[in-house]
Amino acid sequence: MSTRPDVQAPDSDAGVSHRTARHVARLALGGALVYAGVGHLTFARQEFRAQVPDTVTDVLPLTTDQVVLASGVVEIALGTAIVLAPARYRERVGDVASAFFVAVFPGNVAQLLNRRDGFGLDTDGKRAGRLLGQPALVAWARWSTRTHG
């Protein structure tokens, strides 16, 4: 244990609290992803359709509904991996989740530009406000899956 006041021992209460916060944040993110994924497949399927840009279905041989279903499966898989991945793989899983959040961002932009209502986002201000939350999701995925820093 260090005697310097500016250096904390690795097993100090602050270190434990930091690890606990990351653990809780990781579990919450994983749970939120699984919940959202199930929503894609069931109760919120129609709402999620508003977020699929027309360009996606123009480029891919998929319908809007198939894109929603596929992204739901991906979210369930990511959420499950975030919760259950062994510690040595968590950072990679967090990176994949971060990339997923970046990849779906154009859908959120399309929802704003096309003025599509969904999830109570029925004004341009609300839809624009949602865009600000996407970087927070990227940061959440990265921070909660790191073991240091």
mmCIF file of C-alpha atoms in Angstrom:
data_model
loop_
_atom_site.group_PDB
_atom_site.id
_atom_site.type_symbol
_atom_site.label_atom_id
_atom_site.label_comp_id
_atom_site.label_asym_id
_atom_site.label_seq_id
_atom_site.Cartn_x
_atom_site.Cartn_y
_atom_site.Cartn_z
ATOM 1 C CA MET A 1 0.000 0.000 0.000
ATOM 2 C CA SER A 2 1.351 3.411 -0.939
ATOM 3 C CA THR A 3 1.953 5.986 1.756
ATOM 4 C CA ARG A 4 1.696 8.858 -0.714
ATOM 5 C CA PRO A 5 -1.721 10.544 -0.431
ATOM 6 C CA ASP A 6 -1.951 11.123 -4.191
ATOM 7 C CA VAL A 7 -1.517 7.430 -5.076
ATOM 8 C CA GLN A 8 -4.243 4.901 -4.348
ATOM 9 C CA ALA A 9 -3.515 1.285 -3.695
ATOM 10 C CA PRO A 10 -4.969 -1.022 -6.377
ATOM 11 C CA ASP A 11 -7.313 -2.611 -3.873
ATOM 12 C CA SER A 12 -8.533 0.666 -2.378
ATOM 13 C CA ASP A 13 -12.221 1.424 -2.021
ATOM 14 C CA ALA A 14 -12.018 3.866 -4.948
ATOM 15 C CA GLY A 15 -10.624 1.120 -7.192
ATOM 16 C CA VAL A 16 -13.343 -1.285 -6.113
ATOM 17 C CA SER A 17 -16.009 1.378 -6.665
ATOM 18 C CA HIS A 18 -14.642 2.120 -10.133
ATOM 19 C CA ARG A 19 -14.660 -1.571 -11.054
ATOM 20 C CA THR A 20 -18.155 -1.942 -9.630
ATOM 21 C CA ALA A 21 -19.371 1.065 -11.630
ATOM 22 C CA ARG A 22 -17.939 -0.395 -14.842
ATOM 23 C CA HIS A 23 -19.466 -3.784 -14.052
ATOM 24 C CA VAL A 24 -22.908 -2.303 -13.394
ATOM 25 C CA ALA A 25 -22.643 -0.102 -16.504
ATOM 26 C CA ARG A 26 -21.649 -3.118 -18.611
ATOM 27 C CA LEU A 27 -24.564 -5.194 -17.322
ATOM 28 C CA ALA A 28 -26.982 -2.297 -17.852
ATOM 29 C CA LEU A 29 -25.779 -1.761 -21.420
ATOM 30 C CA GLY A 30 -26.009 -5.470 -22.184
ATOM 31 C CA GLY A 31 -29.513 -5.611 -20.741
ATOM 32 C CA ALA A 32 -30.574 -2.521 -22.675
ATOM 33 C CA LEU A 33 -29.281 -4.021 -25.922
ATOM 34 C CA VAL A 34 -31.089 -7.310 -25.344
ATOM 35 C CA TYR A 35 -34.291 -5.417 -24.478
ATOM 36 C CA ALA A 36 -33.987 -3.255 -27.600
ATOM 37 C CA GLY A 37 -33.244 -6.331 -29.701
ATOM 38 C CA VAL A 38 -36.333 -8.099 -28.422
ATOM 39 C CA GLY A 39 -38.257 -4.912 -29.192
ATOM 40 C CA HIS A 40 -37.008 -5.063 -32.789
ATOM 41 C CA LEU A 41 -38.462 -8.545 -33.079
ATOM 42 C CA THR A 42 -41.741 -7.962 -31.236
ATOM 43 C CA PHE A 43 -43.430 -5.052 -29.471
ATOM 44 C CA ALA A 44 -41.522 -2.119 -31.052
ATOM 45 C CA ARG A 45 -40.989 -3.520 -34.520
ATOM 46 C CA GLN A 46 -43.088 -0.864 -36.258
ATOM 47 C CA GLU A 47 -41.346 1.957 -34.372
ATOM 48 C CA PHE A 48 -37.915 0.708 -35.432
ATOM 49 C CA ARG A 49 -38.981 0.739 -39.081
ATOM 50 C CA ALA A 50 -38.907 4.557 -38.929
ATOM 51 C CA GLN A 51 -35.151 4.432 -38.411
ATOM 52 C CA VAL A 52 -34.258 2.392 -41.487
ATOM 53 C CA PRO A 53 -33.010 4.750 -44.204
ATOM 54 C CA ASP A 54 -34.386 4.140 -47.688
ATOM 55 C CA THR A 55 -30.801 3.899 -48.943
ATOM 56 C CA VAL A 56 -30.308 0.695 -46.931
ATOM 57 C CA THR A 57 -33.119 -1.115 -48.697
ATOM 58 C CA ASP A 58 -32.007 0.387 -52.024
ATOM 59 C CA VAL A 59 -28.541 -1.138 -51.607
ATOM 60 C CA LEU A 60 -29.329 -4.388 -49.800
ATOM 61 C CA PRO A 61 -31.688 -7.098 -51.029
ATOM 62 C CA LEU A 62 -33.731 -6.709 -47.825
ATOM 63 C CA THR A 63 -37.043 -5.151 -46.926
ATOM 64 C CA THR A 64 -37.284 -2.564 -44.175
ATOM 65 C CA ASP A 65 -38.828 -5.193 -41.915
ATOM 66 C CA GLN A 66 -35.988 -7.625 -42.596
ATOM 67 C CA VAL A 67 -33.440 -4.925 -41.691
ATOM 68 C CA VAL A 68 -35.283 -4.322 -38.414
ATOM 69 C CA LEU A 69 -35.334 -8.049 -37.654
ATOM 70 C CA ALA A 70 -31.649 -8.485 -38.518
ATOM 71 C CA SER A 71 -30.595 -5.527 -36.398
ATOM 72 C CA GLY A 72 -32.657 -6.921 -33.528
ATOM 73 C CA VAL A 73 -30.788 -10.209 -33.723
ATOM 74 C CA VAL A 74 -27.489 -8.298 -33.761
ATOM 75 C CA GLU A 75 -28.514 -6.260 -30.706
ATOM 76 C CA ILE A 76 -29.496 -9.393 -28.786
ATOM 77 C CA ALA A 77 -26.171 -11.008 -29.692
ATOM 78 C CA LEU A 78 -24.187 -7.908 -28.712
ATOM 79 C CA GLY A 79 -26.047 -7.479 -25.446
ATOM 80 C CA THR A 80 -25.535 -11.123 -24.565
ATOM 81 C CA ALA A 81 -21.838 -10.922 -25.442
ATOM 82 C CA ILE A 82 -21.363 -7.766 -23.371
ATOM 83 C CA VAL A 83 -22.864 -9.505 -20.344
ATOM 84 C CA LEU A 84 -21.347 -12.967 -20.757
ATOM 85 C CA ALA A 85 -18.012 -12.520 -22.539
ATOM 86 C CA PRO A 86 -14.976 -13.592 -20.522
ATOM 87 C CA ALA A 87 -12.916 -10.630 -19.313
ATOM 88 C CA ARG A 88 -10.208 -11.210 -21.917
ATOM 89 C CA TYR A 89 -12.728 -10.576 -24.737
ATOM 90 C CA ARG A 90 -14.710 -7.704 -23.228
ATOM 91 C CA GLU A 91 -12.713 -4.903 -24.802
ATOM 92 C CA ARG A 92 -13.182 -6.429 -28.260
ATOM 93 C CA VAL A 93 -16.898 -6.867 -27.633
ATOM 94 C CA GLY A 94 -17.067 -3.246 -26.492
ATOM 95 C CA ASP A 95 -15.312 -2.166 -29.679
ATOM 96 C CA VAL A 96 -17.810 -4.138 -31.775
ATOM 97 C CA ALA A 97 -20.724 -2.588 -29.865
ATOM 98 C CA SER A 98 -19.212 0.871 -30.374
ATOM 99 C CA ALA A 99 -18.881 0.191 -34.095
ATOM 100 C CA PHE A 100 -22.503 -0.973 -34.179
ATOM 101 C CA PHE A 101 -23.648 2.281 -32.562
ATOM 102 C CA VAL A 102 -21.671 4.218 -35.177
ATOM 103 C CA ALA A 103 -23.114 2.050 -37.970
ATOM 104 C CA VAL A 104 -26.734 2.693 -36.978
ATOM 105 C CA PHE A 105 -26.202 6.447 -36.562
ATOM 106 C CA PRO A 106 -27.171 7.164 -40.206
ATOM 107 C CA GLY A 107 -30.558 5.623 -39.425
ATOM 108 C CA ASN A 108 -31.057 8.162 -36.677
ATOM 109 C CA VAL A 109 -29.996 10.948 -39.042
ATOM 110 C CA ALA A 110 -32.424 9.647 -41.686
ATOM 111 C CA GLN A 111 -35.211 9.642 -39.110
ATOM 112 C CA LEU A 112 -34.526 13.350 -38.536
ATOM 113 C CA LEU A 113 -34.099 14.308 -42.193
ATOM 114 C CA ASN A 114 -37.169 12.368 -43.317
ATOM 115 C CA ARG A 115 -39.186 13.579 -40.310
ATOM 116 C CA ARG A 116 -40.273 10.073 -39.379
ATOM 117 C CA ASP A 117 -41.966 9.723 -36.020
ATOM 118 C CA GLY A 118 -40.975 6.874 -33.749
ATOM 119 C CA PHE A 119 -40.538 6.293 -30.021
ATOM 120 C CA GLY A 120 -42.143 9.620 -29.178
ATOM 121 C CA LEU A 121 -39.684 11.482 -31.388
ATOM 122 C CA ASP A 122 -42.384 13.486 -33.111
ATOM 123 C CA THR A 123 -40.602 16.811 -33.586
ATOM 124 C CA ASP A 124 -37.368 17.764 -35.292
ATOM 125 C CA GLY A 125 -36.038 18.991 -31.954
ATOM 126 C CA LYS A 126 -36.614 15.620 -30.303
ATOM 127 C CA ARG A 127 -35.137 13.747 -33.247
ATOM 128 C CA ALA A 128 -32.077 16.040 -33.260
ATOM 129 C CA GLY A 129 -31.709 15.641 -29.507
ATOM 130 C CA ARG A 130 -31.547 11.901 -29.941
ATOM 131 C CA LEU A 131 -28.531 12.277 -32.196
ATOM 132 C CA LEU A 132 -26.620 13.733 -29.268
ATOM 133 C CA GLY A 133 -27.151 10.498 -27.340
ATOM 134 C CA GLN A 134 -25.360 8.330 -29.877
ATOM 135 C CA PRO A 135 -21.823 9.403 -28.878
ATOM 136 C CA ALA A 136 -22.800 8.621 -25.282
ATOM 137 C CA LEU A 137 -23.677 5.062 -26.324
ATOM 138 C CA VAL A 138 -20.301 4.689 -28.031
ATOM 139 C CA ALA A 139 -18.538 5.971 -24.913
ATOM 140 C CA TRP A 140 -20.672 3.744 -22.649
ATOM 141 C CA ALA A 141 -19.790 0.647 -24.661
ATOM 142 C CA ARG A 142 -16.088 1.453 -24.610
ATOM 143 C CA TRP A 143 -15.832 2.558 -20.974
ATOM 144 C CA SER A 144 -17.908 -0.242 -19.478
ATOM 145 C CA THR A 145 -15.935 -2.983 -21.231
ATOM 146 C CA ARG A 146 -12.475 -1.689 -20.324
ATOM 147 C CA THR A 147 -10.510 -3.055 -17.407
ATOM 148 C CA HIS A 148 -8.323 0.035 -17.104
ATOM 149 C CA GLY A 149 -8.232 3.723 -17.934
#
